[in-house]
Coordinates of C-alpha atoms and ligand atoms in Angstrom, one line a residue:
M853 CA 0.0 0.0 0.0
K854 CA 1.3 3.5 -0.8
S855 CA 1.9 6.1 1.9
F856 CA -0.7 8.7 2.6
N857 CA -1.9 11.5 4.9
F858 CA -5.4 11.9 6.3
F859 CA -6.4 14.8 8.5
M860 CA -9.9 15.7 9.8
P861 CA -10.0 17.5 13.1
S862 CA -13.6 18.7 13.1
Q863 CA -16.3 17.1 15.2
I864 CA -19.2 16.3 12.9
R865 CA -22.6 16.1 14.4
F866 CA -24.7 14.6 11.6
G867 CA -28.4 13.9 11.5
A868 CA -31.9 15.3 11.5
G869 CA -32.6 17.5 14.5
R870 CA -29.0 17.9 15.5
I871 CA -29.3 21.7 15.3
N872 CA -30.7 21.5 18.8
E873 CA -27.3 20.5 20.1
L874 CA -26.1 24.1 19.7
S875 CA -27.3 24.3 23.3
D876 CA -24.6 21.8 24.4
I877 CA -21.8 23.1 22.2
S878 CA -22.1 26.9 22.5
P879 CA -21.8 27.6 26.3
S880 CA -18.3 26.1 26.4
L881 CA -17.2 28.5 23.7
G882 CA -18.4 31.7 25.4
K883 CA -21.3 34.0 26.3
S884 CA -21.8 35.7 22.9
C885 CA -21.5 34.8 19.3
L886 CA -21.5 36.4 15.8
M887 CA -24.1 34.5 13.7
V888 CA -23.1 34.9 10.1
S889 CA -25.7 34.3 7.5
R890 CA -27.7 35.5 4.4
P891 CA -30.3 38.2 4.9
V892 CA -32.3 37.9 8.2
N893 CA -35.6 38.0 6.4
G894 CA -34.7 35.7 3.5
S895 CA -35.6 32.0 2.8
Q896 CA -33.9 30.8 6.0
K897 CA -35.4 33.1 8.5
E898 CA -37.1 30.2 10.4
T899 CA -33.7 28.6 10.9
Y900 CA -32.2 31.8 12.3
A901 CA -35.2 32.2 14.6
K902 CA -34.8 28.7 15.8
I903 CA -31.1 29.1 16.5
N904 CA -31.7 32.4 18.4
G905 CA -34.2 30.5 20.5
I906 CA -31.8 27.6 21.3
L907 CA -29.0 30.0 22.2
A908 CA -31.2 32.3 24.3
K909 CA -32.2 29.4 26.5
V910 CA -28.6 28.7 27.4
G911 CA -27.7 32.3 28.0
V912 CA -25.6 32.9 24.8
S913 CA -26.3 36.2 23.2
V914 CA -26.4 36.5 19.4
V915 CA -25.1 39.4 17.2
H916 CA -26.5 38.8 13.8
F917 CA -24.3 39.6 10.8
D918 CA -26.5 38.9 7.7
E919 CA -24.6 40.7 4.9
I920 CA -23.1 37.7 3.1
V921 CA -23.7 37.4 -0.7
P922 CA -23.3 34.3 -2.9
N923 CA -19.7 34.1 -4.2
P924 CA -18.8 36.1 -1.0
T925 CA -16.4 39.0 -1.0
T926 CA -13.4 40.3 1.0
E927 CA -15.5 43.3 2.0
G928 CA -18.1 41.0 3.6
V929 CA -15.4 39.4 5.7
E930 CA -14.0 42.7 6.8
N931 CA -17.4 44.1 7.7
G932 CA -18.0 40.9 9.7
I933 CA -14.8 41.3 11.6
K934 CA -15.8 44.9 12.4
K935 CA -19.1 43.7 13.8
A936 CA -17.4 41.0 15.8
L937 CA -15.0 43.5 17.2
N938 CA -17.6 46.1 18.1
H939 CA -19.6 43.5 20.0
Q940 CA -16.5 41.7 21.5
V941 CA -18.0 38.3 20.7
D942 CA -16.4 35.1 21.9
F943 CA -17.0 32.8 18.9
V944 CA -18.4 32.8 15.3
L945 CA -21.3 30.7 14.1
G946 CA -21.7 30.3 10.3
V947 CA -25.3 29.2 9.3
G948 CA -25.6 28.7 5.5
G949 CA -24.1 27.3 2.4
G950 CA -20.5 27.5 1.3
S951 CA -20.6 31.3 0.9
V952 CA -21.7 31.9 4.5
M953 CA -19.5 29.1 6.0
D954 CA -16.4 30.3 4.2
S955 CA -17.0 34.0 5.1
A956 CA -17.6 33.0 8.8
K957 CA -14.5 30.9 8.8
L958 CA -12.5 33.9 7.6
I959 CA -14.1 36.3 10.1
A960 CA -13.1 33.9 12.9
F961 CA -9.7 33.1 11.5
L962 CA -8.6 36.6 10.5
Y963 CA -10.2 38.4 13.4
T964 CA -7.8 41.2 14.4
K965 CA -8.0 44.1 16.8
D966 CA -7.8 46.8 14.0
A967 CA -10.3 45.1 11.7
K968 CA -7.9 45.5 8.7
V969 CA -7.0 42.5 6.7
D970 CA -3.9 42.3 4.6
W971 CA -5.4 40.1 1.9
D972 CA -2.2 39.8 -0.2
Q973 CA -0.3 38.6 2.9
A974 CA -3.1 36.2 4.0
I975 CA -3.4 34.7 0.5
D976 CA 0.4 34.2 0.3
Q977 CA 0.8 32.9 3.9
Y978 CA -2.1 30.5 3.9
S979 CA -1.7 28.9 0.4
N980 CA -0.7 25.4 1.4
P981 CA -3.7 23.1 2.1
F982 CA -1.6 20.5 3.9
A983 CA 0.8 22.7 6.0
I984 CA 0.4 22.5 9.8
T985 CA 1.4 26.0 11.0
D986 CA 0.4 28.3 13.8
K987 CA -2.9 30.0 13.5
P988 CA -3.2 33.8 14.1
G989 CA -3.1 34.5 17.8
S990 CA -6.4 36.4 17.8
A991 CA -8.5 33.8 15.9
L992 CA -11.9 33.0 17.4
P993 CA -13.5 29.5 17.7
F994 CA -15.8 28.7 14.8
V995 CA -18.9 26.5 14.5
A996 CA -20.4 25.6 11.1
V997 CA -24.0 24.8 10.4
S998 CA -24.3 23.7 6.8
T999 CA -27.6 24.4 5.0
T1000 CA -26.7 23.2 1.5
S1001 CA -25.3 19.9 0.4
G1002 CA -22.4 20.8 -1.9
T1003 CA -19.2 22.6 -0.9
G1004 CA -18.2 20.4 2.0
S1005 CA -16.9 23.5 3.7
Q1006 CA -18.1 21.9 7.0
S1007 CA -15.3 19.3 6.5
T1008 CA -12.5 21.3 4.8
Q1009 CA -9.7 23.5 5.8
A1010 CA -10.5 25.9 2.9
A1011 CA -12.3 29.2 2.6
V1012 CA -13.1 30.8 -0.8
V1013 CA -13.6 34.5 -1.2
T1014 CA -13.8 37.0 -4.1
D1015 CA -11.4 39.9 -4.2
T1016 CA -13.9 42.1 -6.0
A1017 CA -11.4 44.8 -7.0
N1018 CA -9.5 42.3 -9.1
K1019 CA -12.4 40.0 -9.9
N1020 CA -10.5 37.0 -8.6
K1021 CA -11.8 34.1 -6.5
V1022 CA -9.1 33.1 -4.1
T1023 CA -8.8 30.2 -1.6
I1024 CA -7.3 30.5 1.8
F1025 CA -6.1 27.3 3.5
H1026 CA -5.2 26.5 7.1
A1027 CA -5.8 23.6 9.4
A1028 CA -7.6 26.0 11.8
L1029 CA -10.2 26.6 9.0
F1030 CA -11.6 23.1 9.7
P1031 CA -14.6 24.1 12.0
S1032 CA -14.3 23.2 15.7
V1033 CA -17.7 21.6 15.4
S1034 CA -19.9 21.1 12.3
I1035 CA -23.6 20.5 12.5
V1036 CA -25.0 18.8 9.4
D1037 CA -28.7 18.7 9.9
P1038 CA -30.6 17.7 6.7
E1039 CA -33.9 19.2 8.0
L1040 CA -32.3 22.6 7.5
M1041 CA -31.9 21.7 3.8
L1042 CA -35.5 21.0 2.9
S1043 CA -36.0 24.6 1.8
V1044 CA -33.1 24.6 -0.7
P1045 CA -34.6 25.5 -4.2
A1046 CA -34.2 23.0 -7.1
Q1047 CA -31.6 24.9 -9.0
V1048 CA -29.4 25.4 -5.9
T1049 CA -29.9 21.7 -5.0
A1050 CA -28.7 20.7 -8.5
A1051 CA -25.7 23.0 -8.5
T1052 CA -24.6 22.1 -4.9
G1053 CA -25.2 18.4 -5.5
F1054 CA -23.0 18.5 -8.6
D1055 CA -20.3 20.4 -6.6
A1056 CA -20.2 17.5 -4.1
F1057 CA -19.9 15.0 -6.9
T1058 CA -16.9 17.0 -8.4
H1059 CA -15.1 17.0 -5.0
A1060 CA -15.4 13.3 -4.7
F1061 CA -14.5 12.6 -8.3
E1062 CA -11.6 15.0 -8.7
S1063 CA -9.9 14.0 -5.5
Y1064 CA -10.3 10.4 -6.7
L1065 CA -8.5 11.3 -10.0
G1066 CA -5.6 12.9 -8.2
N1067 CA -2.5 11.3 -6.7
L1068 CA -3.1 12.2 -3.1
T1069 CA -5.7 9.5 -2.5
S1070 CA -5.7 7.0 0.3
P1071 CA -7.6 3.7 0.8
L1072 CA -9.9 5.7 3.0
T1073 CA -10.6 8.6 0.6
E1074 CA -10.9 6.3 -2.4
S1075 CA -13.8 4.4 -0.8
M1076 CA -15.3 7.7 0.5
S1077 CA -15.2 9.1 -3.0
L1078 CA -16.9 6.1 -4.6
Q1079 CA -19.6 6.2 -1.9
A1080 CA -20.2 9.9 -2.3
I1081 CA -20.4 9.7 -6.1
K1082 CA -22.9 6.9 -6.0
I1083 CA -25.1 8.7 -3.5
V1084 CA -25.1 11.8 -5.8
F1085 CA -26.1 9.8 -8.8
D1086 CA -28.8 7.9 -6.9
Y1087 CA -30.3 10.8 -4.8
L1088 CA -29.7 14.1 -6.5
P1089 CA -32.6 13.6 -9.1
K1090 CA -34.8 12.4 -6.2
A1091 CA -34.2 15.6 -4.1
I1092 CA -34.9 17.8 -7.1
A1093 CA -38.1 15.9 -7.9
D1094 CA -39.3 16.1 -4.3
P1095 CA -37.6 18.7 -2.2
S1096 CA -39.3 17.4 1.0
D1097 CA -37.7 13.9 0.6
I1098 CA -35.8 13.8 3.9
E1099 CA -34.1 10.6 3.0
A1100 CA -32.7 12.1 -0.2
R1101 CA -31.6 15.3 1.6
T1102 CA -29.9 13.2 4.3
Q1103 CA -28.1 11.1 1.8
L1104 CA -26.9 14.2 -0.1
A1105 CA -25.8 15.8 3.1
W1106 CA -23.7 12.7 3.8
A1107 CA -22.2 12.6 0.3
D1108 CA -21.3 16.3 0.7
T1109 CA -19.6 15.7 4.0
L1110 CA -17.7 12.7 2.7
A1111 CA -16.7 14.6 -0.5
G1112 CA -15.5 17.5 1.6
M1113 CA -13.1 15.2 3.5
C1114 CA -11.9 13.8 0.2
L1115 CA -11.3 17.4 -1.1
A1116 CA -9.5 18.4 2.1
N1117 CA -7.1 15.5 1.8
G1118 CA -6.8 14.9 -2.0
G1119 CA -7.5 18.4 -3.5
A1120 CA -9.4 19.2 -6.7
Q1121 CA -8.5 19.1 -10.4
L1122 CA -8.6 21.5 -13.4
P1123 CA -12.4 22.2 -13.3
H1124 CA -12.1 24.0 -10.0
P1125 CA -9.7 26.8 -11.1
L1126 CA -11.5 27.1 -14.4
G1127 CA -14.8 27.4 -12.6
E1128 CA -13.4 30.0 -10.2
I1129 CA -12.2 32.1 -13.1
I1130 CA -15.8 32.2 -14.4
G1131 CA -17.2 32.8 -10.9
G1132 CA -14.7 35.7 -10.2
I1133 CA -15.6 37.5 -13.4
C1134 CA -19.4 36.6 -13.2
P1135 CA -20.2 36.4 -9.5
R1136 CA -24.0 36.0 -10.4
V1137 CA -23.1 32.4 -11.6
A1138 CA -23.2 29.8 -8.8
H1139 CA -20.1 27.8 -8.1
G1140 CA -21.7 24.5 -9.1
E1141 CA -23.0 26.0 -12.3
T1142 CA -19.5 27.2 -13.3
L1143 CA -18.3 23.6 -12.8
A1144 CA -21.2 22.3 -15.0
I1145 CA -20.1 24.7 -17.7
V1146 CA -16.5 23.4 -17.9
Y1147 CA -17.2 19.7 -17.1
P1148 CA -18.1 18.3 -20.6
E1149 CA -14.9 19.7 -22.1
F1150 CA -12.8 18.6 -19.1
L1151 CA -14.2 15.1 -19.5
K1152 CA -13.2 14.9 -23.2
Y1153 CA -9.6 15.9 -22.2
K1154 CA -9.3 13.8 -19.1
E1155 CA -11.0 10.5 -19.8
P1156 CA -8.4 9.2 -22.2
L1157 CA -5.6 10.2 -19.7
A1158 CA -7.2 8.4 -16.7
Q1159 CA -9.1 5.5 -18.3
E1160 CA -8.6 3.1 -15.5
K1161 CA -10.0 5.4 -12.8
F1162 CA -12.9 6.6 -14.9
A1163 CA -13.8 2.9 -15.6
K1164 CA -13.6 2.0 -11.9
V1165 CA -16.0 4.8 -11.0
A1166 CA -18.4 3.8 -13.8
A1167 CA -18.3 0.2 -12.7
Y1168 CA -19.1 1.2 -9.1
I1169 CA -22.1 3.4 -9.9
S1170 CA -23.8 1.5 -12.8
A1171 CA -25.5 -1.8 -13.5
S1172 CA -23.2 -4.7 -14.5
D1173 CA -24.6 -4.7 -18.1
D1174 CA -24.1 -1.0 -18.6
E1175 CA -20.8 -0.5 -20.4
R1176 CA -21.0 3.2 -21.1
P1177 CA -18.0 5.3 -20.3
M1178 CA -18.0 7.5 -17.1
S1179 CA -18.2 10.7 -19.1
D1180 CA -21.6 9.5 -20.5
H1181 CA -22.9 9.0 -17.0
I1182 CA -21.8 12.5 -15.9
N1183 CA -23.2 14.2 -19.0
E1184 CA -26.4 12.3 -18.5
L1185 CA -26.6 13.5 -14.9
L1186 CA -26.0 17.1 -16.0
E1187 CA -28.9 16.8 -18.4
K1188 CA -31.2 15.1 -15.9
V1189 CA -30.7 17.9 -13.3
K1190 CA -30.8 20.7 -16.0
L1191 CA -27.2 21.7 -15.4
S1192 CA -26.5 21.2 -19.1
E1193 CA -28.4 24.6 -19.4
A1194 CA -25.9 26.3 -17.1
L1195 CA -24.0 28.1 -19.9
K1196 CA -27.3 29.5 -21.4
R1197 CA -28.5 30.6 -18.0
S1198 CA -25.2 32.4 -17.2
K1199 CA -25.7 34.9 -20.0
I1200 CA -21.9 35.6 -20.3
T1201 CA -21.4 38.9 -22.2
K1202 CA -18.8 39.4 -24.9
E1203 CA -16.7 41.5 -22.6
E1204 CA -16.8 38.8 -19.8
H1205 CA -16.1 36.1 -22.4
H1206 CA -12.9 38.0 -23.4
Q1207 CA -11.9 38.4 -19.7
I1208 CA -12.4 34.7 -19.0
T1209 CA -10.6 33.4 -22.1
E1210 CA -7.7 35.8 -21.6
H1211 CA -7.4 35.3 -17.8
P1212 CA -3.7 35.2 -16.7
L1213 CA -4.3 32.1 -14.6
L1214 CA -4.9 30.0 -17.8
N1215 CA -1.2 30.5 -18.5
V1216 CA 0.0 29.0 -15.3
L1217 CA -2.4 26.1 -14.4
Q1218 CA -0.4 23.6 -16.5
P1219 CA 2.5 25.6 -18.0
D1220 CA 3.4 22.8 -20.5
N1221 CA -0.1 22.6 -21.8
V1222 CA -1.4 26.2 -22.1
A1223 CA -3.0 25.8 -25.5
Q1224 CA -5.0 22.8 -24.4
I1225 CA -6.2 24.5 -21.2
K1226 CA -7.2 27.6 -23.2
S1227 CA -9.1 25.5 -25.7
I1228 CA -11.0 23.7 -22.9
M1229 CA -12.0 27.0 -21.5
S1230 CA -13.0 28.6 -24.8
N1231 CA -14.8 25.4 -26.0
S1232 CA -16.7 25.3 -22.8
L1233 CA -18.1 28.8 -23.6
L1234 CA -19.4 27.8 -27.1
V1235 CA -23.2 28.2 -27.0
Ligands
LIG1931 P1 -24.3 29.5 -1.5 O1 -23.8 29.4 -0.1 O2 -23.8 30.7 -2.2 O3 -25.9 29.5 -1.5 C1 -26.6 29.5 -2.7 C2 -28.0 30.1 -2.5 O4 -28.8 29.2 -1.7 C3 -28.0 31.4 -1.7 O5 -28.9 32.3 -2.2 C4 -28.4 31.0 -0.3 O6 -29.1 32.0 0.4 C5 -29.4 29.8 -0.6 N1 -29.5 28.9 0.5 C6 -28.6 28.3 1.2 N2 -29.1 27.4 2.1 C7 -30.4 27.4 1.9 C8 -31.5 26.8 2.5 N3 -31.4 25.8 3.4 N4 -32.8 27.1 2.1 C9 -33.0 28.0 1.1 N5 -32.0 28.7 0.5 C10 -30.7 28.4 0.9 O7 -23.9 28.2 -2.3 P2 -22.9 27.1 -2.0 O8 -22.8 26.3 -3.3 O9 -23.3 26.3 -0.8 O10 -21.5 27.8 -1.7 C11 -20.8 28.3 -2.8 C12 -19.5 28.9 -2.3 O11 -18.7 27.9 -1.6 C13 -18.6 29.4 -3.4 O12 -18.0 30.7 -3.1 C14 -17.6 28.3 -3.6 O13 -16.4 28.8 -4.2 C15 -17.4 27.9 -2.2 N6 -16.7 26.6 -2.0 C16 -16.0 26.4 -0.8 C17 -15.4 25.2 -0.6 C18 -14.6 25.0 0.7 O14 -14.0 23.9 0.8 N7 -14.6 25.9 1.6 C19 -15.5 24.1 -1.5 C20 -16.3 24.4 -2.7 C21 -16.9 25.6 -2.9

C-alpha cells in the first residue's frame, strides 16, 4: 500500500434535529457569538429564529451579521470582523451554504484588533492546504451549520472569497479553517430550491470525483469518494423531484460531508480553477453552475488520460450490463438535473467572455499545456 496522509480534526454532528445540540456546544465557547448568514428575512429566517431561541435558552447572546452574498467578498469578511470587534463576541457561528460558512471561517480566523485584513499577505501565507502551521493568535473559535449539500466546507480547511477589485476568487487554506464543530442537519436543507440543489449536489460530486482522480488519495478517501459519487447519482434527481424527501436530503448531506473530507485530503482538479475564473468574473453564476459549464470539455480531455480510474468509478455506480464510459454517465446527470443549461443561464457577455478566455491564470495552471487548457475554456463557452 502507498503512503498517505489523512487529516480531519472537526467534530461532525450529523443527522436530523442535531441543530438543537447548539445548546450543548455553545456555552463552552463563550457567552456571545456572531451569527453569520444570508439576509435575516430571507428564505432561511425560520432557521435563524430557531437558533436564536436555542441559544437564548442557554444564555448565549447572538449578534446577527447577515450581509453575506453568494460568491462572497473580501468586504463582507472585513465588515463581519468589524461587527465581531464592536460587540466583542467570543465565537463565530456560520449558518448557511459555502458562501456563508467560508465567510464565517475567515471572520473567525482573520479576526484582528484593528479590523484591517492584509489580503495579499493572507493569500500568500495560507496557500498550502496541507501545512500544519500556527494560526493567528487572535483567531476565534468557529462552529459551522451547513444548510446546502455541496461545498463540503463543514469538513474542509479551505475558505473561498472573491477579491472584488481584481475579480479574482481566491482560496485560503489553514488547518484552523476546519470548523471546531460542524452540525450537518438535513432538516435545514428541505428549503433549498431545485436549482441550488442541483448546483450544490453536482459540486459535491466534483469534489469526490476530482480528488479520486488525483494522486493524493488513500484507501480511506478512495472508498469515501466512490460512496459519495454513487449517492449523488442515486439521490440528486430524487431531491430535485421532491424537495421534501428527507431521505434524499440526508443522503446528499452525507455525500457532501464525505466529499469535503476527500477534497480536504486529496485536492481538486482542473475544473475548479477554471470554474473559479468564471465565478470571479461573473459572480452571479453559482459555483456549481460554473463547474457544470466546464465539465463536458474537461471530461473529453481527461477520460483518455485516466481511463482506469474513470472505468472504476463507472463500474461502481452503474449496473453490470451498462458499459457506457463514465463521461456519458456524468453528461447524463448534467442533463437530468438541468445543469446542461448552465451556460445558457449564465448569459456571459462578450466582454466577460474576453476576460475569461484571456485570464492570466490560464497560462500557469499547466504551463506545459497552455494551448490545451485555453481550448478547454473557450470550447466550454461555445453556445
Ligand atoms: P451559497 O452558499 O452561495 O448558497 C446559494 C444560495 O442558496 C444562496 O442564495 C443562499 O441564500 C441559498 N440557500 C442556502 N441554504 C439554503 C436553504 N437551506 N434554504 C434556502 N436557500 C438556501 O452556495 P454554495 O454552493 O453552498 O456555496 C458556494 C461557495 O462555496 C462558493 O463561493 C464556492 O467557491 C465555495 N466553496 C467552498 C469550498 C470549501 O472547501 N470551503 C468548496 C467548494 C466551494
